[in-house]
Short mmCIF file of N, CA and C in Angstrom, two decimals:
data_model
loop_
_atom_site.label_atom_id
_atom_site.label_comp_id
_atom_site.label_asym_id
_atom_site.label_seq_id
_atom_site.Cartn_x
_atom_site.Cartn_y
_atom_site.Cartn_z
N ASP A 1 112.34 22.23 98.36
CA ASP A 1 113.69 22.45 98.84
C ASP A 1 113.87 21.71 100.17
N ALA A 2 115.00 21.12 100.35
CA ALA A 2 115.25 20.31 101.54
C ALA A 2 115.29 21.14 102.82
N TYR A 3 115.63 22.43 102.73
CA TYR A 3 115.70 23.25 103.94
C TYR A 3 114.32 23.65 104.46
N ALA A 4 113.28 23.45 103.69
CA ALA A 4 111.93 23.74 104.16
C ALA A 4 111.39 22.61 105.01
N GLN A 5 112.06 21.47 104.99
CA GLN A 5 111.62 20.30 105.76
C GLN A 5 112.59 20.05 106.91
N ALA A 6 112.04 19.59 108.01
CA ALA A 6 112.89 19.30 109.17
C ALA A 6 112.23 18.26 110.05
N TRP A 7 112.98 17.77 111.00
CA TRP A 7 112.43 16.83 111.99
C TRP A 7 113.03 17.16 113.34
N ARG A 8 112.30 16.80 114.36
CA ARG A 8 112.75 17.04 115.73
C ARG A 8 112.54 15.79 116.55
N VAL A 9 113.49 15.51 117.41
CA VAL A 9 113.37 14.40 118.35
C VAL A 9 112.52 14.88 119.52
N LEU A 10 111.47 14.13 119.83
CA LEU A 10 110.59 14.49 120.93
C LEU A 10 110.89 13.70 122.19
N GLY A 11 111.48 12.53 122.03
CA GLY A 11 111.81 11.74 123.20
C GLY A 11 112.20 10.32 122.85
N PHE A 12 112.52 9.57 123.88
CA PHE A 12 112.93 8.18 123.75
C PHE A 12 112.08 7.31 124.65
N MET A 13 112.00 6.04 124.31
CA MET A 13 111.28 5.09 125.15
C MET A 13 112.04 3.77 125.15
N ILE A 14 112.17 3.17 126.31
CA ILE A 14 112.79 1.86 126.43
C ILE A 14 111.75 0.92 127.01
N ASP A 15 111.51 -0.19 126.31
CA ASP A 15 110.51 -1.18 126.73
C ASP A 15 111.22 -2.43 127.20
N CYS A 16 111.27 -2.64 128.49
CA CYS A 16 111.92 -3.83 129.06
C CYS A 16 110.89 -4.81 129.61
N ASN A 17 109.65 -4.69 129.17
CA ASN A 17 108.59 -5.57 129.63
C ASN A 17 108.69 -6.90 128.88
N THR A 18 109.52 -7.79 129.38
CA THR A 18 109.73 -9.07 128.70
C THR A 18 108.67 -10.09 129.07
N LEU A 19 107.80 -9.77 130.02
CA LEU A 19 106.76 -10.70 130.43
C LEU A 19 105.63 -10.78 129.42
N ALA A 20 105.44 -9.73 128.64
CA ALA A 20 104.36 -9.71 127.65
C ALA A 20 104.95 -9.59 126.25
N ASP A 21 104.44 -10.37 125.33
CA ASP A 21 104.87 -10.29 123.94
C ASP A 21 104.02 -9.24 123.25
N ASP A 22 104.42 -7.97 123.44
CA ASP A 22 103.60 -6.87 122.93
C ASP A 22 104.21 -6.20 121.70
N ASP A 23 105.16 -6.86 121.04
CA ASP A 23 105.79 -6.24 119.89
C ASP A 23 105.11 -6.58 118.57
N GLY A 24 104.05 -7.37 118.59
CA GLY A 24 103.31 -7.68 117.38
C GLY A 24 103.90 -8.81 116.55
N SER A 25 105.00 -9.39 117.01
CA SER A 25 105.60 -10.49 116.25
C SER A 25 104.97 -11.81 116.66
N ASN A 26 105.20 -12.83 115.85
CA ASN A 26 104.62 -14.15 116.11
C ASN A 26 105.57 -15.08 116.85
N ASP A 27 106.76 -14.58 117.22
CA ASP A 27 107.68 -15.44 117.94
C ASP A 27 107.32 -15.51 119.41
N SER A 28 107.93 -16.39 120.13
CA SER A 28 107.59 -16.57 121.54
C SER A 28 108.22 -15.53 122.43
N GLY A 29 109.21 -14.79 121.92
CA GLY A 29 109.86 -13.77 122.72
C GLY A 29 110.92 -14.32 123.65
N ASP A 30 111.23 -15.62 123.55
CA ASP A 30 112.19 -16.23 124.46
C ASP A 30 113.63 -15.85 124.15
N ASN A 31 113.91 -15.43 122.93
CA ASN A 31 115.29 -15.15 122.53
C ASN A 31 115.63 -13.66 122.57
N ASP A 32 114.84 -12.87 123.24
CA ASP A 32 115.11 -11.44 123.30
C ASP A 32 116.38 -11.20 124.11
N ALA A 33 117.27 -10.40 123.55
CA ALA A 33 118.56 -10.17 124.18
C ALA A 33 118.57 -8.93 125.07
N GLY A 34 117.51 -8.17 125.09
CA GLY A 34 117.51 -6.94 125.88
C GLY A 34 116.23 -6.17 125.70
N CYS A 35 116.30 -4.92 126.04
CA CYS A 35 115.13 -4.05 125.97
C CYS A 35 115.01 -3.44 124.57
N ALA A 36 113.77 -3.22 124.14
CA ALA A 36 113.53 -2.54 122.87
C ALA A 36 113.65 -1.04 123.10
N ARG A 37 114.26 -0.35 122.14
CA ARG A 37 114.44 1.09 122.25
C ARG A 37 113.72 1.76 121.09
N TYR A 38 112.98 2.80 121.40
CA TYR A 38 112.21 3.53 120.40
C TYR A 38 112.53 5.01 120.49
N ILE A 39 112.39 5.71 119.36
CA ILE A 39 112.56 7.16 119.33
C ILE A 39 111.26 7.76 118.82
N LEU A 40 110.81 8.82 119.46
CA LEU A 40 109.61 9.53 119.04
C LEU A 40 110.06 10.81 118.34
N TRP A 41 109.64 10.98 117.09
CA TRP A 41 110.07 12.13 116.32
C TRP A 41 108.90 12.71 115.55
N ALA A 42 109.06 13.93 115.12
CA ALA A 42 108.03 14.62 114.35
C ALA A 42 108.68 15.33 113.17
N ALA A 43 108.01 15.29 112.04
CA ALA A 43 108.48 15.99 110.84
C ALA A 43 107.56 17.18 110.58
N TYR A 44 108.12 18.24 110.02
CA TYR A 44 107.30 19.39 109.69
C TYR A 44 107.88 20.12 108.48
N VAL A 45 107.08 20.99 107.91
CA VAL A 45 107.48 21.81 106.76
C VAL A 45 107.34 23.27 107.17
N ASP A 46 108.37 24.06 106.89
CA ASP A 46 108.35 25.49 107.17
C ASP A 46 107.65 26.20 106.01
N LEU A 47 106.40 26.59 106.22
CA LEU A 47 105.60 27.19 105.15
C LEU A 47 106.06 28.60 104.79
N GLU A 48 106.86 29.23 105.64
CA GLU A 48 107.35 30.59 105.36
C GLU A 48 108.76 30.59 104.76
N TYR A 49 109.27 29.42 104.42
CA TYR A 49 110.61 29.32 103.84
C TYR A 49 110.66 30.07 102.52
N GLU A 50 111.73 30.85 102.31
CA GLU A 50 111.85 31.71 101.14
C GLU A 50 112.90 31.24 100.13
N GLY A 51 113.51 30.09 100.36
CA GLY A 51 114.50 29.58 99.42
C GLY A 51 115.93 29.98 99.72
N GLY A 52 116.19 30.52 100.91
CA GLY A 52 117.52 31.01 101.25
C GLY A 52 118.44 29.99 101.88
N GLY A 53 118.04 28.72 101.93
CA GLY A 53 118.90 27.69 102.51
C GLY A 53 119.12 27.90 104.00
N THR A 54 120.31 27.55 104.46
CA THR A 54 120.62 27.69 105.89
C THR A 54 120.68 29.15 106.32
N GLY A 55 120.78 30.06 105.38
CA GLY A 55 120.84 31.48 105.70
C GLY A 55 119.55 32.04 106.27
N GLU A 56 118.49 31.26 106.29
CA GLU A 56 117.24 31.72 106.87
C GLU A 56 117.07 31.29 108.31
N TYR A 57 118.04 30.55 108.86
CA TYR A 57 117.84 29.95 110.17
C TYR A 57 118.97 30.25 111.14
N GLN A 58 118.59 30.53 112.38
CA GLN A 58 119.54 30.64 113.48
C GLN A 58 119.72 29.24 114.08
N TYR A 59 120.81 29.06 114.76
CA TYR A 59 121.10 27.78 115.39
C TYR A 59 121.39 27.98 116.87
N TRP A 60 121.00 27.01 117.68
CA TRP A 60 121.26 27.08 119.11
C TRP A 60 122.71 26.66 119.36
N ASN A 61 123.48 27.54 119.96
CA ASN A 61 124.86 27.26 120.29
C ASN A 61 124.90 26.70 121.71
N ARG A 62 125.25 25.44 121.84
CA ARG A 62 125.25 24.81 123.16
C ARG A 62 126.35 25.32 124.06
N THR A 63 127.41 25.85 123.51
CA THR A 63 128.50 26.37 124.32
C THR A 63 128.11 27.70 124.97
N THR A 64 127.58 28.62 124.16
CA THR A 64 127.20 29.94 124.69
C THR A 64 125.77 29.96 125.23
N LYS A 65 125.02 28.91 124.96
CA LYS A 65 123.62 28.82 125.38
C LYS A 65 122.80 30.01 124.87
N ALA A 66 123.01 30.30 123.58
CA ALA A 66 122.30 31.42 122.95
C ALA A 66 122.08 31.10 121.47
N TRP A 67 121.13 31.80 120.86
CA TRP A 67 120.89 31.62 119.43
C TRP A 67 122.02 32.26 118.63
N ASP A 68 122.50 31.58 117.61
CA ASP A 68 123.60 32.04 116.76
C ASP A 68 123.03 32.37 115.39
N ASP A 69 123.08 33.64 115.00
CA ASP A 69 122.51 34.05 113.72
C ASP A 69 123.57 34.35 112.66
N THR A 70 124.79 33.88 112.85
CA THR A 70 125.86 34.16 111.88
C THR A 70 125.57 33.57 110.51
N SER A 71 124.84 32.48 110.44
CA SER A 71 124.54 31.90 109.13
C SER A 71 123.67 32.85 108.30
N CYS A 72 122.88 33.67 108.95
CA CYS A 72 122.04 34.63 108.22
C CYS A 72 122.89 35.71 107.55
N TYR A 73 124.00 36.09 108.18
CA TYR A 73 124.88 37.11 107.60
C TYR A 73 125.73 36.55 106.46
N PHE A 74 126.18 35.32 106.59
CA PHE A 74 127.01 34.72 105.55
C PHE A 74 126.22 34.38 104.30
N ALA A 75 124.94 34.19 104.43
CA ALA A 75 124.11 33.81 103.29
C ALA A 75 123.73 35.01 102.44
N ASN A 76 124.05 36.21 102.91
CA ASN A 76 123.75 37.43 102.16
C ASN A 76 122.26 37.51 101.83
N ASN A 77 121.43 37.29 102.84
CA ASN A 77 119.99 37.30 102.59
C ASN A 77 119.40 38.71 102.58
N GLN A 78 120.16 39.73 102.87
CA GLN A 78 119.82 41.13 102.72
C GLN A 78 118.41 41.44 103.19
N GLY A 79 118.22 41.37 104.50
CA GLY A 79 116.95 41.77 105.07
C GLY A 79 115.89 40.68 105.08
N SER A 80 116.23 39.54 104.57
CA SER A 80 115.28 38.43 104.60
C SER A 80 115.17 37.92 106.02
N ARG A 81 114.33 37.00 106.26
CA ARG A 81 114.09 36.49 107.61
C ARG A 81 115.29 35.70 108.14
N CYS A 82 115.38 35.62 109.46
CA CYS A 82 116.40 34.83 110.14
C CYS A 82 115.70 34.13 111.30
N ALA A 83 115.01 33.05 110.98
CA ALA A 83 114.12 32.37 111.94
C ALA A 83 114.90 31.49 112.91
N LYS A 84 114.32 31.35 114.09
CA LYS A 84 114.86 30.44 115.10
C LYS A 84 114.36 29.06 114.81
#
């Protein structure tokens, strides 16, 4: 099930070191138009997922700065888990 899998952004990196050709390519690096940008991410699987879709998960509400568990009530999971 797709809801058992997720990914999280861990950070960003910008490489503006134009003096060294450290990107692994065979070109001379003379035509680079700017800095290289990279994203660091991680994927994981929720081993305790019960098949309830979004109804098993709370979401962080950026406006109220609190966990929002309303999706657990709308999914009618009747006592099932409501994980953060």
